[in-house]
mmCIF file of C-alpha atoms in Angstrom:
data_model
loop_
_atom_site.group_PDB
_atom_site.id
_atom_site.type_symbol
_atom_site.label_atom_id
_atom_site.label_comp_id
_atom_site.label_asym_id
_atom_site.label_seq_id
_atom_site.Cartn_x
_atom_site.Cartn_y
_atom_site.Cartn_z
ATOM 1 C CA LEU B 8 5.795 -10.840 -45.487
ATOM 2 C CA LEU B 9 5.441 -13.343 -42.625
ATOM 3 C CA THR B 10 8.397 -11.756 -40.826
ATOM 4 C CA ALA B 11 6.842 -8.309 -41.209
ATOM 5 C CA VAL B 12 3.515 -9.526 -39.799
ATOM 6 C CA LEU B 13 5.276 -11.120 -36.820
ATOM 7 C CA LEU B 14 7.207 -7.926 -36.103
ATOM 8 C CA ILE B 15 3.991 -5.890 -36.209
ATOM 9 C CA CYS B 16 2.290 -8.333 -33.814
ATOM 10 C CA LEU B 17 5.238 -8.191 -31.424
ATOM 11 C CA ALA B 18 5.189 -4.407 -31.534
ATOM 12 C CA MET B 19 1.463 -4.371 -30.742
ATOM 13 C CA VAL B 20 2.026 -6.646 -27.745
ATOM 14 C CA ALA B 21 4.903 -4.496 -26.485
ATOM 15 C CA MET B 22 2.781 -1.350 -26.773
ATOM 16 C CA ALA B 23 -0.318 -2.810 -25.110
ATOM 17 C CA ASP B 24 -1.666 -0.815 -22.193
ATOM 18 C CA LEU B 25 -2.133 -2.416 -18.793
ATOM 19 C CA THR B 26 -5.027 -2.441 -16.314
ATOM 20 C CA VAL B 27 -4.467 -3.660 -12.744
ATOM 21 C CA LYS B 28 -7.240 -4.064 -10.167
ATOM 22 C CA THR B 29 -6.359 -4.188 -6.470
ATOM 23 C CA LYS B 30 -8.370 -4.860 -3.322
ATOM 24 C CA MET B 31 -7.320 -3.631 0.112
ATOM 25 C CA THR B 32 -8.981 -4.600 3.378
ATOM 26 C CA MET B 33 -8.192 -2.786 6.615
ATOM 27 C CA ASP B 34 -9.114 -3.758 10.170
ATOM 28 C CA ILE B 35 -8.105 -1.313 12.927
ATOM 29 C CA PHE B 36 -9.234 -2.003 16.464
ATOM 30 C CA GLY B 37 -11.389 0.833 17.725
ATOM 31 C CA ALA B 38 -11.927 2.285 14.254
ATOM 32 C CA GLY B 39 -13.482 -0.608 12.358
ATOM 33 C CA THR B 40 -13.057 -2.253 8.987
ATOM 34 C CA SER B 41 -13.001 -0.899 5.458
ATOM 35 C CA GLU B 42 -12.588 -2.144 1.911
ATOM 36 C CA THR B 43 -10.850 -0.238 -0.846
ATOM 37 C CA MET B 44 -10.976 -1.106 -4.539
ATOM 38 C CA ARG B 45 -8.484 0.519 -6.900
ATOM 39 C CA THR B 46 -8.013 0.261 -10.648
ATOM 40 C CA ASP B 47 -4.741 1.445 -12.180
ATOM 41 C CA TYR B 48 -4.268 2.062 -15.898
ATOM 42 C CA TYR B 49 -0.711 2.160 -17.258
ATOM 43 C CA ARG B 50 1.174 3.316 -20.288
ATOM 44 C CA ALA B 51 4.932 3.637 -20.413
ATOM 45 C CA ASP B 52 4.851 7.375 -19.664
ATOM 46 C CA ARG B 53 1.563 7.833 -17.784
ATOM 47 C CA SER B 54 -0.906 6.229 -15.400
ATOM 48 C CA CYS B 55 -4.360 6.720 -13.940
ATOM 49 C CA GLY B 56 -5.673 5.389 -10.648
ATOM 50 C CA GLU B 57 -9.339 5.252 -9.587
ATOM 51 C CA THR B 58 -10.085 4.445 -5.938
ATOM 52 C CA SER B 59 -13.265 3.685 -4.004
ATOM 53 C CA MET B 60 -13.179 3.179 -0.216
ATOM 54 C CA LYS B 61 -16.137 2.200 1.940
ATOM 55 C CA PRO B 62 -16.450 1.340 5.667
ATOM 56 C CA THR B 63 -17.668 -2.216 6.209
ATOM 57 C CA GLY B 64 -17.921 -2.483 9.986
ATOM 58 C CA GLY B 65 -17.175 -1.025 13.391
ATOM 59 C CA MET B 66 -17.126 2.636 14.323
ATOM 60 C CA MET B 67 -16.646 4.021 10.819
ATOM 61 C CA ALA B 68 -19.679 2.139 9.483
ATOM 62 C CA MET B 69 -21.906 2.796 12.512
ATOM 63 C CA MET B 70 -21.229 6.536 12.301
ATOM 64 C CA GLY B 71 -22.654 6.575 8.804
ATOM 65 C CA GLY B 72 -19.410 6.404 6.905
ATOM 66 C CA LYS B 73 -20.048 6.683 3.184
ATOM 67 C CA GLU B 74 -18.132 5.526 0.148
ATOM 68 C CA ILE B 75 -15.271 7.842 -0.740
ATOM 69 C CA LYS B 76 -14.069 8.078 -4.327
ATOM 70 C CA SER B 77 -10.870 9.623 -5.613
ATOM 71 C CA ALA B 78 -8.662 9.521 -8.681
ATOM 72 C CA ASP B 79 -5.170 10.507 -9.728
ATOM 73 C CA ILE B 80 -3.441 10.876 -13.062
ATOM 74 C CA THR B 81 0.345 10.837 -13.307
ATOM 75 C CA ARG B 82 1.921 12.201 -16.484
ATOM 76 C CA LEU B 83 5.616 11.431 -16.655
ATOM 77 C CA ASP B 84 5.723 13.200 -20.012
ATOM 78 C CA LYS B 85 4.515 16.406 -18.336
ATOM 79 C CA SER B 86 6.249 15.950 -14.937
ATOM 80 C CA LEU B 87 3.020 16.426 -13.013
ATOM 81 C CA MET B 88 0.155 14.687 -11.253
ATOM 82 C CA TRP B 89 -3.528 15.607 -11.177
ATOM 83 C CA LEU B 90 -5.490 14.745 -8.041
ATOM 84 C CA LEU B 91 -9.208 14.497 -8.807
ATOM 85 C CA ASP B 92 -12.315 14.678 -6.602
ATOM 86 C CA PRO B 93 -15.079 12.904 -8.585
ATOM 87 C CA ASP B 94 -17.845 14.068 -6.216
ATOM 88 C CA LYS B 95 -16.994 17.771 -6.396
ATOM 89 C CA LYS B 96 -15.721 17.611 -9.989
ATOM 90 C CA THR B 97 -12.513 19.396 -9.043
ATOM 91 C CA TYR B 98 -8.804 18.695 -9.508
ATOM 92 C CA ARG B 99 -5.486 19.881 -8.128
ATOM 93 C CA THR B 100 -2.202 19.948 -10.020
ATOM 94 C CA THR B 101 0.932 18.734 -8.248
ATOM 95 C CA ASP B 102 4.306 19.082 -9.954
ATOM 96 C CA PHE B 103 7.115 16.574 -9.479
ATOM 97 C CA ALA B 104 9.067 18.908 -7.185
ATOM 98 C CA GLU B 105 6.215 18.622 -4.662
ATOM 99 C CA LEU B 106 5.913 14.895 -5.311
ATOM 100 C CA LYS B 107 9.562 14.403 -4.426
ATOM 101 C CA GLU B 108 8.810 15.815 -0.992
ATOM 102 C CA MET B 109 5.713 13.622 -0.626
ATOM 103 C CA PHE B 110 7.622 10.466 -1.512
ATOM 104 C CA GLY B 111 10.746 11.417 0.410
ATOM 105 C CA GLU B 112 11.710 9.085 3.248
ATOM 106 C CA ILE B 113 10.914 10.138 6.794
ATOM 107 C CA PRO B 114 14.158 10.512 8.805
ATOM 108 C CA LYS B 115 14.828 7.401 10.859
ATOM 109 C CA ARG B 116 15.864 9.374 13.908
ATOM 110 C CA GLY B 117 13.140 10.518 16.257
ATOM 111 C CA MET B 118 11.056 7.378 15.743
ATOM 112 C CA ALA B 119 10.711 6.804 19.507
ATOM 113 C CA ASP B 120 7.517 8.867 19.600
ATOM 114 C CA MET B 121 5.800 6.936 16.817
ATOM 115 C CA ALA B 122 2.922 4.759 17.989
ATOM 116 C CA VAL B 123 2.030 1.082 17.496
ATOM 117 C CA GLY B 124 -1.527 0.771 18.700
ATOM 118 C CA ASP B 125 -1.540 2.821 21.907
ATOM 119 C CA ALA B 126 2.136 2.092 22.681
ATOM 120 C CA LYS B 127 5.194 4.131 21.696
ATOM 121 C CA SER B 128 7.786 2.192 19.686
ATOM 122 C CA GLY B 129 10.602 3.700 21.738
ATOM 123 C CA GLU B 130 9.263 1.946 24.850
ATOM 124 C CA TYR B 131 10.198 -1.432 23.352
ATOM 125 C CA ASP B 132 13.333 -3.358 22.469
ATOM 126 C CA TRP B 133 12.936 -4.562 18.882
ATOM 127 C CA ASN B 134 14.234 -7.589 17.046
ATOM 128 C CA ILE B 135 13.822 -7.880 13.270
ATOM 129 C CA GLU B 136 13.931 -11.236 11.519
ATOM 130 C CA VAL B 137 13.607 -12.013 7.814
ATOM 131 C CA VAL B 138 12.144 -15.477 8.209
ATOM 132 C CA GLU B 139 11.695 -16.279 4.534
ATOM 133 C CA SER B 140 13.299 -14.574 1.560
ATOM 134 C CA GLY B 141 12.492 -16.203 -1.750
ATOM 135 C CA LYS B 142 9.639 -18.354 -0.464
ATOM 136 C CA LYS B 143 7.453 -19.779 -3.248
ATOM 137 C CA GLY B 144 3.699 -19.323 -3.222
ATOM 138 C CA LYS B 145 0.671 -18.674 -5.409
ATOM 139 C CA ILE B 146 -1.419 -15.497 -5.457
ATOM 140 C CA GLY B 147 -4.490 -16.019 -7.616
ATOM 141 C CA ASP B 148 -3.305 -17.661 -10.840
ATOM 142 C CA TYR B 149 0.287 -16.467 -10.550
ATOM 143 C CA ASP B 150 3.413 -18.075 -9.159
ATOM 144 C CA CYS B 151 4.979 -15.691 -6.674
ATOM 145 C CA VAL B 152 8.113 -15.239 -4.615
ATOM 146 C CA GLY B 153 7.764 -13.697 -1.173
ATOM 147 C CA VAL B 154 9.605 -12.014 1.658
ATOM 148 C CA ILE B 155 8.163 -12.699 5.113
ATOM 149 C CA THR B 156 9.396 -10.607 8.017
ATOM 150 C CA TYR B 157 8.655 -10.537 11.727
ATOM 151 C CA ALA B 158 9.358 -7.747 14.198
ATOM 152 C CA SER B 159 9.111 -8.542 17.903
ATOM 153 C CA GLY B 160 9.019 -5.863 20.578
ATOM 154 C CA VAL B 161 9.334 -6.350 24.347
ATOM 155 C CA ASN B 162 8.429 -3.530 26.715
ATOM 156 C CA LYS B 163 11.569 -2.278 28.467
ATOM 157 C CA LYS B 164 9.674 -1.936 31.752
ATOM 158 C CA ASP B 165 7.274 -4.886 31.485
ATOM 159 C CA ALA B 166 8.530 -8.094 29.854
ATOM 160 C CA GLU B 167 4.967 -9.441 29.653
ATOM 161 C CA ASP B 168 3.956 -6.603 27.348
ATOM 162 C CA LYS B 169 4.917 -7.722 23.841
ATOM 163 C CA ILE B 170 4.126 -6.610 20.308
ATOM 164 C CA ARG B 171 4.535 -8.828 17.250
ATOM 165 C CA ILE B 172 4.395 -7.571 13.688
ATOM 166 C CA LEU B 173 4.140 -9.655 10.527
ATOM 167 C CA TYR B 174 4.965 -8.082 7.175
ATOM 168 C CA GLU B 175 4.715 -10.031 3.900
ATOM 169 C CA GLN B 176 5.422 -9.039 0.295
ATOM 170 C CA TRP B 177 4.722 -11.300 -2.700
ATOM 171 C CA TYR B 178 5.959 -10.727 -6.265
ATOM 172 C CA ALA B 179 5.100 -12.346 -9.617
ATOM 173 C CA GLU B 180 7.577 -12.121 -12.481
ATOM 174 C CA ASP B 181 5.252 -13.839 -14.972
ATOM 175 C CA ALA B 182 2.337 -11.414 -14.456
ATOM 176 C CA PRO B 183 0.844 -10.121 -17.730
ATOM 177 C CA GLY B 184 2.192 -6.728 -18.702
ATOM 178 C CA TYR B 185 5.040 -6.863 -16.210
ATOM 179 C CA GLY B 186 7.445 -5.461 -18.812
ATOM 180 C CA LEU B 187 5.322 -2.331 -19.252
ATOM 181 C CA PHE B 188 4.709 -2.056 -15.498
ATOM 182 C CA GLU B 189 8.442 -2.302 -14.784
ATOM 183 C CA LYS B 190 9.265 0.292 -17.443
ATOM 184 C CA TYR B 191 6.732 2.730 -15.980
ATOM 185 C CA GLN B 192 7.915 2.173 -12.406
ATOM 186 C CA ASN B 193 11.564 2.568 -13.355
ATOM 187 C CA THR B 194 10.863 5.809 -15.218
ATOM 188 C CA PHE B 195 8.748 7.082 -12.323
ATOM 189 C CA SER B 196 11.460 6.227 -9.792
ATOM 190 C CA LYS B 197 14.265 7.800 -11.807
ATOM 191 C CA THR B 198 12.237 10.924 -12.527
ATOM 192 C CA LEU B 199 11.528 11.487 -8.831
ATOM 193 C CA GLY B 200 14.841 10.152 -7.587
ATOM 194 C CA ILE B 201 13.249 7.495 -5.357
ATOM 195 C CA ASP B 202 13.414 3.707 -5.143
ATOM 196 C CA MET B 203 10.616 1.302 -6.034
ATOM 197 C CA ASN B 204 9.726 0.697 -2.378
ATOM 198 C CA SER B 205 9.774 4.336 -1.312
ATOM 199 C CA GLU B 206 6.062 4.598 -0.528
ATOM 200 C CA GLN B 207 6.074 1.357 1.474
ATOM 201 C CA ARG B 208 9.143 2.489 3.384
ATOM 202 C CA LYS B 209 7.404 5.746 4.245
ATOM 203 C CA THR B 210 4.194 4.025 5.346
ATOM 204 C CA THR B 211 5.875 1.557 7.685
ATOM 205 C CA GLN B 212 8.169 4.234 9.084
ATOM 206 C CA MET B 213 5.128 6.326 9.919
ATOM 207 C CA LEU B 214 3.871 3.403 11.999
ATOM 208 C CA GLY B 215 7.219 3.462 13.768
ATOM 209 C CA MET B 216 7.478 -0.286 14.014
ATOM 210 C CA PHE B 217 10.791 -1.223 12.440
ATOM 211 C CA ALA B 218 12.912 1.744 13.539
ATOM 212 C CA ASP B 219 16.483 1.820 12.191
ATOM 213 C CA GLN B 220 16.400 -1.750 10.870
ATOM 214 C CA LEU B 221 13.586 -1.087 8.390
ATOM 215 C CA ASP B 222 15.961 -1.040 5.408
ATOM 216 C CA LEU B 223 16.737 -4.731 5.910
ATOM 217 C CA ILE B 224 13.218 -5.661 4.840
ATOM 218 C CA PHE B 225 13.158 -3.619 1.664
ATOM 219 C CA ASP B 226 16.709 -4.518 0.705
ATOM 220 C CA LYS B 227 15.597 -8.155 0.723
ATOM 221 C CA ALA B 228 12.489 -7.325 -1.278
ATOM 222 C CA GLY B 229 14.633 -5.420 -3.771
ATOM 223 C CA GLU B 230 16.431 -8.652 -4.607
ATOM 224 C CA ILE B 231 13.202 -10.073 -6.043
ATOM 225 C CA LYS B 232 12.012 -9.228 -9.547
ATOM 226 C CA GLY B 233 8.335 -9.018 -10.380
ATOM 227 C CA MET B 234 5.082 -7.164 -9.907
ATOM 228 C CA LEU B 235 3.997 -6.699 -6.301
ATOM 229 C CA MET B 236 0.898 -8.899 -6.022
ATOM 230 C CA LYS B 237 0.170 -8.948 -2.308
ATOM 231 C CA THR B 238 1.203 -7.308 0.948
ATOM 232 C CA LEU B 239 0.078 -8.175 4.448
ATOM 233 C CA LEU B 240 0.740 -6.117 7.552
ATOM 234 C CA GLN B 241 -0.500 -7.484 10.875
ATOM 235 C CA VAL B 242 0.163 -6.058 14.335
ATOM 236 C CA GLU B 243 -0.733 -8.031 17.469
ATOM 237 C CA ARG B 244 -0.172 -7.479 21.183
ATOM 238 C CA THR B 245 -0.349 -9.493 24.399
ATOM 239 C CA ASP B 246 -2.608 -6.973 26.140
ATOM 240 C CA VAL B 247 -6.020 -5.889 24.914
ATOM 241 C CA PRO B 248 -5.463 -2.652 22.988
ATOM 242 C CA SER B 249 -7.046 0.238 24.850
ATOM 243 C CA MET B 250 -8.547 3.522 23.792
ATOM 244 C CA GLY B 251 -9.012 5.452 27.012
ATOM 245 C CA ASP B 252 -10.731 4.026 30.086
ATOM 246 C CA ALA B 253 -12.914 1.253 28.636
ATOM 247 C CA LYS B 254 -14.603 0.634 31.995
ATOM 248 C CA ASN B 255 -16.246 4.051 31.967
ATOM 249 C CA MET B 256 -17.267 3.947 28.318
ATOM 250 C CA PRO B 257 -20.986 4.040 27.474
ATOM 251 C CA PRO B 258 -22.300 0.686 26.127
ATOM 252 C CA GLN B 259 -22.948 2.247 22.728
ATOM 253 C CA MET B 260 -19.324 3.352 22.455
ATOM 254 C CA LYS B 261 -18.107 -0.122 23.451
ATOM 255 C CA ALA B 262 -20.328 -1.640 20.765
ATOM 256 C CA MET B 263 -18.911 0.727 18.160
ATOM 257 C CA MET B 264 -15.334 -0.150 19.088
ATOM 258 C CA GLY B 265 -16.007 -3.876 19.042
ATOM 259 C CA GLU B 266 -14.086 -6.680 20.703
ATOM 260 C CA PRO B 267 -10.407 -7.235 19.854
ATOM 261 C CA LYS B 268 -9.760 -10.367 17.806
ATOM 262 C CA LYS B 269 -7.594 -13.171 19.163
ATOM 263 C CA THR B 270 -4.839 -14.296 16.771
ATOM 264 C CA GLU B 271 -3.512 -17.820 16.254
ATOM 265 C CA GLY B 272 -0.589 -16.966 18.501
ATOM 266 C CA GLY B 273 -2.912 -16.118 21.375
ATOM 267 C CA MET B 274 -2.362 -12.356 21.159
ATOM 268 C CA TYR B 275 -4.797 -9.571 20.275
ATOM 269 C CA GLN B 276 -4.962 -8.016 16.835
ATOM 270 C CA VAL B 277 -4.325 -4.279 16.785
ATOM 271 C CA LEU B 278 -4.111 -3.774 13.040
ATOM 272 C CA ALA B 279 -4.406 -5.812 9.842
ATOM 273 C CA ILE B 280 -3.980 -4.414 6.325
ATOM 274 C CA GLU B 281 -4.025 -6.733 3.318
ATOM 275 C CA THR B 282 -3.600 -5.615 -0.290
ATOM 276 C CA GLU B 283 -3.942 -8.031 -3.201
ATOM 277 C CA VAL B 284 -4.041 -7.725 -6.973
ATOM 278 C CA VAL B 285 -7.343 -9.274 -8.099
ATOM 279 C CA GLY B 286 -7.161 -8.628 -11.830
ATOM 280 C CA ILE B 287 -4.629 -7.914 -14.580
ATOM 281 C CA GLU B 288 -5.520 -7.201 -18.189
ATOM 282 C CA GLU B 289 -3.466 -6.199 -21.211
ATOM 283 C CA GLY B 290 -5.254 -4.166 -23.836
ATOM 284 C CA SER B 291 -5.895 -0.681 -25.120
ATOM 285 C CA VAL B 292 -6.943 1.960 -22.569
ATOM 286 C CA ASP B 293 -8.913 4.964 -23.799
ATOM 287 C CA ASP B 294 -6.869 8.182 -24.040
ATOM 288 C CA SER B 295 -9.444 9.982 -21.879
ATOM 289 C CA LYS B 296 -8.287 8.030 -18.810
ATOM 290 C CA PHE B 297 -5.077 10.063 -18.824
ATOM 291 C CA GLU B 298 -6.693 13.484 -19.209
ATOM 292 C CA ILE B 299 -8.703 15.715 -16.862
ATOM 293 C CA PRO B 300 -12.390 14.828 -17.396
ATOM 294 C CA GLU B 301 -14.603 17.402 -19.043
ATOM 295 C CA GLY B 302 -16.399 19.677 -16.611
ATOM 296 C CA TYR B 303 -13.772 19.501 -13.820
ATOM 297 C CA LYS B 304 -12.541 22.771 -12.296
ATOM 298 C CA GLN B 305 -9.113 23.423 -10.816
ATOM 299 C CA LYS B 306 -8.934 24.125 -7.073
#
């Protein structure tokens, strides 16, 4: 009887749903700052994500930027995703064939026209360095292992014009519900034929910063097991980032853009994006989270 009870308890733990809360802060010179809160609900064959983004400063806030809400439901058992607009009470269905295209990697060739701040990546000679791989640290209450990478770019025509990019990833293997999270991610990746870091690869490639050596970063990260708990992307430059002729800008426009921040290295911050898991909870999630809410209409 005791053995049977223990087996039932173990089965209940293994089947427990997972809720993960994440906070993302973004600071883009000239655009302003924003804060995004996201809650993800997981089962082995489905997930639901609810996102709320609001401007917190700079141009976006001064122009009356309002909170934007969105949601998505991924059903691996149905091979589809629903994209929901909570304000308009509408949804759009996306099948996995379309998702494969969305998650597909951007070709590495032709990256010379991609921009970093107001500079084109092809104008610079780049050097990529994985400074720390396997560094120990703590994110919240969890012991984590991190990969810290730097990319340095020097203008081919002006050696004084430099760009420096920091990219960090931190993983926790002992995070609650990691087994379920890993099972879901593996199933999702296999179903779509992508790797676990596909979305991050695509995002950083769109910024054009790491060019052909980008794979080095994610190959290193792929050696680490665990739930991704924190990422940090910071871009800084020796010159003040410009958006047109600042001298001729009206005072109101200058105030909206704000002053560029000086970094510890004495450069100017162009971009800073930090994402961190702020809550993890194992426990039953209501079935309704994985279904289209009542009253929603299809686009």
